[in-house]
mmCIF file of C-alpha atoms and ligand atoms in Angstrom:
data_model
loop_
_atom_site.group_PDB
_atom_site.id
_atom_site.type_symbol
_atom_site.label_atom_id
_atom_site.label_comp_id
_atom_site.label_asym_id
_atom_site.label_seq_id
_atom_site.Cartn_x
_atom_site.Cartn_y
_atom_site.Cartn_z
ATOM 1 C CA MET A 1 -67.242 -51.305 -54.865
ATOM 2 C CA SER A 2 -66.409 -52.553 -51.485
ATOM 3 C CA THR A 3 -68.141 -53.512 -48.296
ATOM 4 C CA THR A 4 -66.592 -53.760 -44.793
ATOM 5 C CA VAL A 5 -68.130 -55.769 -42.087
ATOM 6 C CA ARG A 6 -66.920 -55.630 -38.425
ATOM 7 C CA ALA A 7 -67.258 -58.841 -36.198
ATOM 8 C CA ALA A 8 -66.663 -59.340 -32.577
ATOM 9 C CA ALA A 9 -64.219 -61.669 -30.418
ATOM 10 C CA LYS A 10 -66.183 -64.072 -28.301
ATOM 11 C CA ILE A 11 -65.658 -65.510 -24.789
ATOM 12 C CA ASN A 12 -67.063 -68.684 -23.354
ATOM 13 C CA LEU A 13 -68.928 -67.936 -20.263
ATOM 14 C CA HIS A 14 -69.529 -71.750 -20.046
ATOM 15 C CA LEU A 15 -67.685 -74.207 -21.957
ATOM 16 C CA GLY A 16 -68.864 -77.884 -21.129
ATOM 17 C CA VAL A 17 -66.918 -80.453 -23.187
ATOM 18 C CA GLY A 18 -68.098 -84.028 -23.423
ATOM 19 C CA ALA A 19 -66.187 -87.341 -24.788
ATOM 20 C CA PRO A 20 -65.121 -86.993 -28.479
ATOM 21 C CA ARG A 21 -67.923 -87.984 -31.037
ATOM 22 C CA GLU A 22 -67.143 -90.348 -33.894
ATOM 23 C CA ASP A 23 -66.154 -87.620 -36.135
ATOM 24 C CA GLY A 24 -63.396 -86.351 -33.856
ATOM 25 C CA PHE A 25 -65.308 -83.213 -32.704
ATOM 26 C CA HIS A 26 -66.350 -82.864 -28.846
ATOM 27 C CA PRO A 27 -69.972 -82.388 -28.049
ATOM 28 C CA LEU A 28 -70.194 -78.873 -26.494
ATOM 29 C CA ASP A 29 -72.844 -77.247 -24.195
ATOM 30 C CA THR A 30 -71.354 -73.603 -24.123
ATOM 31 C CA VAL A 31 -72.563 -70.044 -23.704
ATOM 32 C CA TYR A 32 -70.816 -67.506 -25.997
ATOM 33 C CA GLN A 33 -70.652 -64.008 -25.109
ATOM 34 C CA ALA A 34 -69.471 -61.257 -28.085
ATOM 35 C CA ILE A 35 -67.122 -58.802 -26.363
ATOM 36 C CA SER A 36 -65.830 -55.254 -27.762
ATOM 37 C CA LEU A 37 -62.838 -56.397 -29.616
ATOM 38 C CA TYR A 38 -63.281 -56.294 -33.271
ATOM 39 C CA ASP A 39 -61.773 -57.336 -36.604
ATOM 40 C CA ASP A 40 -62.968 -55.629 -39.661
ATOM 41 C CA VAL A 41 -62.983 -57.344 -43.144
ATOM 42 C CA THR A 42 -63.586 -55.452 -46.453
ATOM 43 C CA VAL A 43 -64.543 -57.545 -49.362
ATOM 44 C CA ALA A 44 -63.823 -55.489 -52.593
ATOM 45 C CA GLU A 45 -64.401 -56.361 -56.497
ATOM 46 C CA ALA A 46 -60.922 -56.602 -58.096
ATOM 47 C CA GLU A 47 -58.909 -57.740 -61.164
ATOM 48 C CA GLU A 48 -57.696 -60.769 -59.397
ATOM 49 C CA ASP A 49 -58.004 -62.365 -55.942
ATOM 50 C CA SER A 50 -55.750 -60.989 -53.305
ATOM 51 C CA LEU A 51 -55.750 -60.437 -49.540
ATOM 52 C CA SER A 52 -53.867 -57.952 -47.078
ATOM 53 C CA VAL A 53 -53.810 -58.253 -43.337
ATOM 54 C CA ALA A 54 -53.018 -55.413 -40.981
ATOM 55 C CA GLY A 55 -53.752 -55.072 -37.151
ATOM 56 C CA SER A 56 -53.116 -53.344 -33.897
ATOM 57 C CA ALA A 57 -49.819 -52.937 -32.415
ATOM 58 C CA TYR A 58 -50.063 -56.056 -30.464
ATOM 59 C CA ILE A 59 -50.950 -58.405 -33.346
ATOM 60 C CA ASP A 60 -48.327 -60.160 -35.245
ATOM 61 C CA VAL A 61 -49.689 -60.036 -38.895
ATOM 62 C CA ARG A 62 -47.210 -62.994 -39.738
ATOM 63 C CA ASP A 63 -49.340 -65.322 -37.539
ATOM 64 C CA VAL A 64 -52.232 -64.762 -39.989
ATOM 65 C CA PRO A 65 -52.112 -66.830 -43.170
ATOM 66 C CA GLY A 66 -51.606 -64.415 -46.022
ATOM 67 C CA ASP A 67 -52.697 -66.824 -48.873
ATOM 68 C CA ALA A 68 -55.914 -68.677 -50.048
ATOM 69 C CA SER A 69 -55.815 -70.976 -46.648
ATOM 70 C CA ASN A 70 -56.844 -67.675 -44.829
ATOM 71 C CA ILE A 71 -60.428 -68.493 -43.489
ATOM 72 C CA ALA A 72 -62.028 -65.324 -44.700
ATOM 73 C CA VAL A 73 -60.838 -66.374 -48.297
ATOM 74 C CA ARG A 74 -62.316 -69.898 -47.711
ATOM 75 C CA ALA A 75 -65.450 -68.064 -46.666
ATOM 76 C CA LEU A 76 -65.792 -66.771 -50.098
ATOM 77 C CA ALA A 77 -65.260 -70.062 -51.678
ATOM 78 C CA GLU A 78 -67.827 -71.560 -49.415
ATOM 79 C CA ALA A 79 -70.286 -68.630 -50.546
ATOM 80 C CA ALA A 80 -69.537 -70.141 -54.277
ATOM 81 C CA CYS A 81 -68.110 -66.730 -55.128
ATOM 82 C CA ARG A 82 -66.934 -66.721 -58.806
ATOM 83 C CA SER A 83 -65.604 -63.212 -59.486
ATOM 84 C CA PRO A 84 -62.232 -62.108 -58.089
ATOM 85 C CA HIS A 85 -62.002 -59.955 -54.865
ATOM 86 C CA HIS A 86 -59.443 -58.377 -52.777
ATOM 87 C CA VAL A 87 -59.918 -59.093 -49.077
ATOM 88 C CA ARG A 88 -58.679 -56.728 -46.377
ATOM 89 C CA ILE A 89 -58.478 -57.763 -42.862
ATOM 90 C CA THR A 90 -57.849 -55.382 -39.953
ATOM 91 C CA LYS A 91 -57.233 -57.400 -36.863
ATOM 92 C CA GLN A 92 -57.906 -56.328 -33.119
ATOM 93 C CA ILE A 93 -58.608 -60.052 -31.952
ATOM 94 C CA PRO A 94 -55.537 -61.922 -30.704
ATOM 95 C CA VAL A 95 -54.554 -64.472 -33.186
ATOM 96 C CA ALA A 96 -54.867 -68.076 -31.991
ATOM 97 C CA GLY A 97 -55.876 -66.578 -28.776
ATOM 98 C CA GLY A 98 -59.205 -68.700 -27.993
ATOM 99 C CA MET A 99 -61.399 -65.669 -29.014
ATOM 100 C CA ALA A 100 -62.745 -66.861 -32.251
ATOM 101 C CA GLY A 101 -60.669 -64.336 -34.209
ATOM 102 C CA GLY A 102 -60.404 -66.527 -37.376
ATOM 103 C CA SER A 103 -64.200 -67.229 -37.154
ATOM 104 C CA ALA A 104 -65.017 -63.474 -36.909
ATOM 105 C CA ASP A 105 -63.040 -62.887 -39.966
ATOM 106 C CA ALA A 106 -64.963 -65.857 -41.793
ATOM 107 C CA ALA A 107 -68.198 -64.383 -40.524
ATOM 108 C CA ALA A 108 -67.552 -60.939 -41.620
ATOM 109 C CA ALA A 109 -66.373 -62.119 -44.979
ATOM 110 C CA LEU A 110 -69.666 -64.135 -45.706
ATOM 111 C CA LEU A 111 -71.660 -61.266 -44.574
ATOM 112 C CA ALA A 112 -69.586 -58.563 -46.627
ATOM 113 C CA HIS A 113 -69.731 -60.942 -49.861
ATOM 114 C CA ASP A 114 -73.635 -61.216 -49.498
ATOM 115 C CA ARG A 115 -74.329 -57.588 -49.220
ATOM 116 C CA LEU A 116 -71.502 -56.413 -51.700
ATOM 117 C CA HIS A 117 -73.492 -58.651 -54.569
ATOM 118 C CA GLY A 118 -77.102 -57.614 -53.016
ATOM 119 C CA LEU A 119 -77.648 -61.411 -52.489
ATOM 120 C CA SER A 120 -79.520 -60.994 -49.103
ATOM 121 C CA GLN A 121 -79.423 -64.727 -48.503
ATOM 122 C CA PRO A 122 -81.669 -65.753 -45.706
ATOM 123 C CA ASP A 123 -80.085 -66.312 -42.265
ATOM 124 C CA GLU A 124 -80.405 -69.971 -42.460
ATOM 125 C CA VAL A 125 -78.238 -70.066 -45.608
ATOM 126 C CA LEU A 126 -75.459 -67.781 -44.114
ATOM 127 C CA LEU A 127 -75.377 -69.956 -40.937
ATOM 128 C CA ALA A 128 -75.185 -73.191 -42.869
ATOM 129 C CA GLN A 129 -72.100 -71.918 -44.538
ATOM 130 C CA ALA A 130 -70.688 -70.477 -41.422
ATOM 131 C CA ALA A 131 -71.176 -73.999 -39.789
ATOM 132 C CA ARG A 132 -69.183 -75.658 -42.605
ATOM 133 C CA LEU A 133 -66.325 -72.958 -42.074
ATOM 134 C CA GLY A 134 -65.779 -73.693 -38.321
ATOM 135 C CA SER A 135 -67.591 -74.436 -35.099
ATOM 136 C CA ASP A 136 -67.692 -70.727 -33.791
ATOM 137 C CA VAL A 137 -68.522 -69.272 -36.987
ATOM 138 C CA PRO A 138 -72.340 -69.095 -36.616
ATOM 139 C CA PHE A 139 -72.064 -67.518 -33.402
ATOM 140 C CA SER A 140 -69.981 -64.873 -34.987
ATOM 141 C CA LEU A 141 -72.644 -64.149 -37.147
ATOM 142 C CA VAL A 142 -75.288 -63.902 -34.385
ATOM 143 C CA GLY A 143 -73.382 -62.235 -31.669
ATOM 144 C CA GLY A 144 -74.812 -61.172 -28.310
ATOM 145 C CA THR A 145 -74.999 -63.906 -25.836
ATOM 146 C CA ALA A 146 -76.063 -67.463 -27.100
ATOM 147 C CA ARG A 147 -76.052 -70.955 -26.041
ATOM 148 C CA GLY A 148 -73.778 -73.261 -28.447
ATOM 149 C CA ARG A 149 -74.698 -76.911 -28.835
ATOM 150 C CA GLY A 150 -73.521 -79.719 -31.224
ATOM 151 C CA ARG A 151 -69.973 -79.043 -31.625
ATOM 152 C CA GLY A 152 -70.635 -75.286 -30.970
ATOM 153 C CA GLU A 153 -72.522 -74.580 -34.424
ATOM 154 C CA VAL A 154 -76.038 -74.777 -33.129
ATOM 155 C CA VAL A 155 -76.593 -71.442 -31.462
ATOM 156 C CA GLU A 156 -79.540 -70.008 -29.788
ATOM 157 C CA PRO A 157 -79.799 -66.448 -28.246
ATOM 158 C CA VAL A 158 -80.087 -66.485 -24.411
ATOM 159 C CA ALA A 159 -81.382 -63.582 -22.129
ATOM 160 C CA ASP A 160 -78.398 -61.363 -20.733
ATOM 161 C CA ARG A 161 -78.946 -58.160 -18.705
ATOM 162 C CA GLY A 162 -75.233 -56.989 -19.023
ATOM 163 C CA PRO A 163 -73.259 -55.005 -19.955
ATOM 164 C CA TRP A 164 -70.729 -56.787 -17.962
ATOM 165 C CA TRP A 165 -66.957 -55.330 -17.849
ATOM 166 C CA TRP A 166 -64.025 -57.437 -18.771
ATOM 167 C CA VAL A 167 -60.273 -57.076 -18.701
ATOM 168 C CA VAL A 168 -58.520 -59.036 -21.547
ATOM 169 C CA VAL A 169 -54.969 -60.131 -21.585
ATOM 170 C CA PRO A 170 -53.720 -61.778 -24.498
ATOM 171 C CA ALA A 171 -50.560 -64.012 -24.688
ATOM 172 C CA ARG A 172 -47.449 -63.293 -26.813
ATOM 173 C CA THR A 173 -47.894 -66.511 -28.607
ATOM 174 C CA GLY A 174 -51.301 -68.475 -29.581
ATOM 175 C CA LEU A 175 -52.217 -71.998 -28.561
ATOM 176 C CA SER A 176 -53.571 -74.605 -31.089
ATOM 177 C CA THR A 177 -57.284 -75.374 -30.444
ATOM 178 C CA PRO A 178 -56.863 -79.166 -31.462
ATOM 179 C CA ASP A 179 -53.830 -79.379 -29.171
ATOM 180 C CA VAL A 180 -55.863 -78.352 -26.105
ATOM 181 C CA TYR A 181 -58.732 -80.555 -26.898
ATOM 182 C CA ARG A 182 -56.322 -83.502 -27.342
ATOM 183 C CA HIS A 183 -54.966 -82.556 -23.869
ATOM 184 C CA PHE A 184 -58.276 -82.547 -22.465
ATOM 185 C CA ASP A 185 -58.837 -86.154 -23.808
ATOM 186 C CA ARG A 186 -55.762 -87.078 -22.082
ATOM 187 C CA LEU A 187 -56.579 -85.491 -18.775
ATOM 188 C CA HIS A 188 -60.102 -86.968 -19.104
ATOM 189 C CA PRO A 189 -60.310 -90.272 -20.756
ATOM 190 C CA ASP A 190 -63.500 -90.829 -18.898
ATOM 191 C CA ALA A 191 -65.218 -87.678 -19.840
ATOM 192 C CA PRO A 192 -69.168 -88.151 -20.039
ATOM 193 C CA ALA A 193 -70.922 -88.205 -23.447
ATOM 194 C CA GLN A 194 -72.991 -85.323 -22.310
ATOM 195 C CA PRO A 195 -71.215 -81.988 -21.537
ATOM 196 C CA ALA A 196 -72.061 -80.126 -18.318
ATOM 197 C CA GLU A 197 -75.003 -77.721 -18.627
ATOM 198 C CA PRO A 198 -74.868 -73.875 -17.784
ATOM 199 C CA THR A 199 -77.893 -73.848 -15.336
ATOM 200 C CA GLY A 200 -76.769 -71.477 -12.695
ATOM 201 C CA LEU A 201 -74.931 -69.206 -15.346
ATOM 202 C CA LEU A 202 -78.197 -68.623 -17.379
ATOM 203 C CA ALA A 203 -79.913 -67.420 -14.259
ATOM 204 C CA ALA A 204 -76.875 -65.349 -13.244
ATOM 205 C CA LEU A 205 -76.876 -63.678 -16.762
ATOM 206 C CA ALA A 206 -80.400 -62.737 -16.187
ATOM 207 C CA SER A 207 -79.722 -61.163 -12.803
ATOM 208 C CA ARG A 208 -77.562 -58.315 -13.599
ATOM 209 C CA GLU A 209 -75.372 -59.427 -10.556
ATOM 210 C CA PRO A 210 -71.611 -59.535 -11.433
ATOM 211 C CA VAL A 211 -70.628 -61.429 -8.357
ATOM 212 C CA ARG A 212 -73.359 -64.129 -9.243
ATOM 213 C CA LEU A 213 -71.978 -64.448 -12.732
ATOM 214 C CA ALA A 214 -68.473 -64.790 -11.373
ATOM 215 C CA ARG A 215 -69.402 -67.862 -9.385
ATOM 216 C CA THR A 216 -70.920 -69.558 -12.425
ATOM 217 C CA LEU A 217 -68.535 -69.023 -15.004
ATOM 218 C CA HIS A 218 -67.038 -72.565 -16.080
ATOM 219 C CA ASN A 219 -64.481 -73.677 -18.765
ATOM 220 C CA ASP A 220 -63.633 -77.287 -19.099
ATOM 221 C CA LEU A 221 -60.571 -76.314 -21.230
ATOM 222 C CA GLN A 222 -59.060 -74.283 -18.676
ATOM 223 C CA GLU A 223 -57.241 -77.251 -16.812
ATOM 224 C CA PRO A 224 -55.817 -78.541 -20.036
ATOM 225 C CA ALA A 225 -54.821 -74.861 -21.271
ATOM 226 C CA ILE A 226 -53.024 -74.270 -18.047
ATOM 227 C CA ASP A 227 -51.275 -77.492 -18.049
ATOM 228 C CA LEU A 228 -49.791 -76.834 -21.411
ATOM 229 C CA ARG A 229 -48.919 -72.942 -19.983
ATOM 230 C CA PRO A 230 -48.604 -72.934 -16.658
ATOM 231 C CA GLU A 231 -48.008 -69.230 -16.629
ATOM 232 C CA LEU A 232 -51.773 -68.657 -17.273
ATOM 233 C CA GLY A 233 -52.536 -70.000 -13.851
ATOM 234 C CA ALA A 234 -50.169 -67.524 -12.122
ATOM 235 C CA LEU A 235 -51.838 -64.610 -14.452
ATOM 236 C CA ILE A 236 -55.407 -65.772 -13.439
ATOM 237 C CA GLN A 237 -54.341 -65.622 -9.675
ATOM 238 C CA ARG A 238 -52.609 -62.185 -10.036
ATOM 239 C CA GLY A 239 -55.834 -60.834 -11.710
ATOM 240 C CA GLU A 240 -58.212 -62.059 -8.950
ATOM 241 C CA ALA A 241 -55.436 -60.553 -6.352
ATOM 242 C CA GLU A 242 -55.917 -57.214 -7.971
ATOM 243 C CA GLY A 243 -59.564 -57.131 -7.634
ATOM 244 C CA ALA A 244 -61.234 -59.034 -10.431
ATOM 245 C CA LEU A 245 -64.302 -60.876 -9.490
ATOM 246 C CA ARG A 246 -63.089 -63.871 -11.398
ATOM 247 C CA GLY A 247 -60.384 -64.780 -14.139
ATOM 248 C CA MET A 248 -60.504 -67.469 -16.637
ATOM 249 C CA VAL A 249 -58.925 -68.820 -19.802
ATOM 250 C CA SER A 250 -61.088 -67.743 -22.781
ATOM 251 C CA GLY A 251 -61.943 -70.828 -24.917
ATOM 252 C CA SER A 252 -59.080 -72.886 -25.540
ATOM 253 C CA GLY A 253 -56.782 -70.016 -24.584
ATOM 254 C CA PRO A 254 -54.276 -68.691 -24.105
ATOM 255 C CA THR A 255 -55.872 -65.315 -23.729
ATOM 256 C CA CYS A 256 -57.304 -64.808 -20.086
ATOM 257 C CA VAL A 257 -60.331 -62.504 -19.383
ATOM 258 C CA PHE A 258 -61.279 -61.175 -15.978
ATOM 259 C CA LEU A 259 -64.744 -60.360 -14.804
ATOM 260 C CA CYS A 260 -64.891 -56.984 -13.031
ATOM 261 C CA ASP A 261 -67.754 -55.389 -10.941
ATOM 262 C CA SER A 262 -67.956 -52.195 -12.958
ATOM 263 C CA GLN A 263 -66.168 -49.845 -15.246
ATOM 264 C CA GLU A 264 -64.113 -48.341 -12.379
ATOM 265 C CA GLY A 265 -63.048 -51.891 -11.213
ATOM 266 C CA ALA A 266 -62.028 -52.736 -14.826
ATOM 267 C CA MET A 267 -59.911 -49.668 -14.941
ATOM 268 C CA ALA A 268 -58.284 -50.405 -11.736
ATOM 269 C CA VAL A 269 -57.362 -54.180 -12.637
ATOM 270 C CA MET A 270 -56.155 -52.916 -15.732
ATOM 271 C CA ALA A 271 -53.764 -50.379 -14.165
ATOM 272 C CA ALA A 272 -52.493 -53.073 -11.821
ATOM 273 C CA LEU A 273 -52.042 -55.865 -14.402
ATOM 274 C CA SER A 274 -50.466 -53.299 -16.833
ATOM 275 C CA ALA A 275 -47.312 -53.208 -14.481
ATOM 276 C CA SER A 276 -46.492 -56.717 -15.461
ATOM 277 C CA TYR A 277 -48.282 -57.606 -18.861
ATOM 278 C CA ASP A 278 -47.561 -55.752 -22.165
ATOM 279 C CA VAL A 279 -51.100 -55.857 -23.601
ATOM 280 C CA VAL A 280 -54.098 -55.428 -21.135
ATOM 281 C CA LEU A 281 -57.279 -54.265 -22.765
ATOM 282 C CA PRO A 282 -60.905 -53.423 -21.469
ATOM 283 C CA ALA A 283 -64.192 -54.784 -22.974
ATOM 284 C CA ILE A 284 -67.733 -55.050 -22.469
ATOM 285 C CA GLY A 285 -70.060 -57.791 -23.552
ATOM 286 C CA PRO A 286 -72.467 -58.427 -24.869
ATOM 287 C CA VAL A 287 -71.915 -56.587 -28.252
ATOM 288 C CA ALA A 288 -73.640 -57.189 -31.699
ATOM 289 C CA GLY A 289 -72.539 -59.938 -34.110
ATOM 290 C CA ALA A 290 -71.286 -59.386 -37.630
ATOM 291 C CA HIS A 291 -72.570 -56.033 -39.282
ATOM 292 C CA VAL A 292 -71.897 -53.635 -42.077
ATOM 293 C CA VAL A 293 -69.933 -50.497 -41.091
ATOM 294 C CA GLU A 294 -68.964 -49.229 -44.441
ATOM 295 C CA VAL A 295 -70.155 -49.405 -48.174
ATOM 296 C CA LEU A 296 -68.042 -47.679 -50.681
HETATM 297 O O1 C5P B 301 -64.480 -76.155 -36.027
HETATM 298 P P1 C5P B 301 -63.118 -75.612 -35.837
HETATM 299 O O2 C5P B 301 -62.548 -75.613 -37.237
HETATM 300 O O3 C5P B 301 -63.035 -74.176 -35.104
HETATM 301 O O4 C5P B 301 -62.424 -76.463 -34.757
HETATM 302 C C1 C5P B 301 -61.089 -76.540 -34.727
HETATM 303 C C2 C5P B 301 -60.465 -77.977 -34.002
HETATM 304 O O5 C5P B 301 -60.818 -77.845 -32.837
HETATM 305 C C3 C5P B 301 -61.195 -79.160 -34.696
HETATM 306 O O6 C5P B 301 -60.413 -79.568 -35.743
HETATM 307 C C4 C5P B 301 -60.911 -80.090 -33.547
HETATM 308 O O7 C5P B 301 -59.783 -80.403 -33.323
HETATM 309 C C5 C5P B 301 -61.297 -78.939 -32.289
HETATM 310 N N1 C5P B 301 -62.502 -79.295 -32.017
HETATM 311 C C6 C5P B 301 -63.316 -80.093 -31.145
HETATM 312 N N2 C5P B 301 -64.393 -79.891 -30.886
HETATM 313 C C7 C5P B 301 -65.323 -79.068 -31.149
HETATM 314 C C8 C5P B 301 -64.739 -77.765 -31.696
HETATM 315 C C9 C5P B 301 -63.293 -77.941 -32.237
HETATM 316 O O8 C5P B 301 -62.671 -81.154 -31.013
HETATM 317 N N3 C5P B 301 -66.569 -78.894 -30.663
#
């Protein structure tokens, strides 16, 4: 028997970062949105534990851990799973791209394991397991659009009258999230304890006006990500020159996302950027959190 769960990529419409806490994590005030790039995770009963990873043409599966350190495998351990399983991951979400691809795999594995064995654990139990696996994993379960506080793991849905159209440009090589946070600390040794709030953004999300949303997008990790990868600044400028309402780094990067005014607008920006960038993908948001797509 096997269960397959699909989980979406995230972007951060707002990412306010405060000074590091005593545990080394940064306090966040963020607004996540799940967008339509997905990883599928199948958890199947098996004779012994094994893992296989496949992906879209632009994914280098060699960048994904192929052993027990893979976060989807760690998710099964977190779920106190005792019997052996085969885990199959099919990736569409860029690896180390600032889009919570690993978190999506962890969330999908948690849910697939729960459903495969008919456990039907309460949401609070799955969310607590998710939070222990990583800051973005609870949001990957929930999906839609949600505010994240704490280190990102305390999530609360917010009103969003999208859909919004995005163009996504992944980078060839990923960025390490801890490196980007460390660089934020170097650039902002006097960061306030309280991260910036997404006040204008929440009103814009409820308005259905892309121009208003574009004005209120904010990412405190954009500056350190661009400082580490200056070419991202050029990409953002290019996308905006080609007609995107606003370009930004997704989370800790290096993927960049461009908010467009409509589906037609997104297609035009895609066509223009495709002349210079190998991989340019369309996406809408918000979309659902982790959900079962196949039971065999
Ligand atoms: O929680 P997660 O495992 O996704 O975090 C990866 C790394 O990103 C952490 O080890 C930490 O260096 C950094 N991080 C942080 N503050 C957060 C979330 C992540 O410093 N709120």
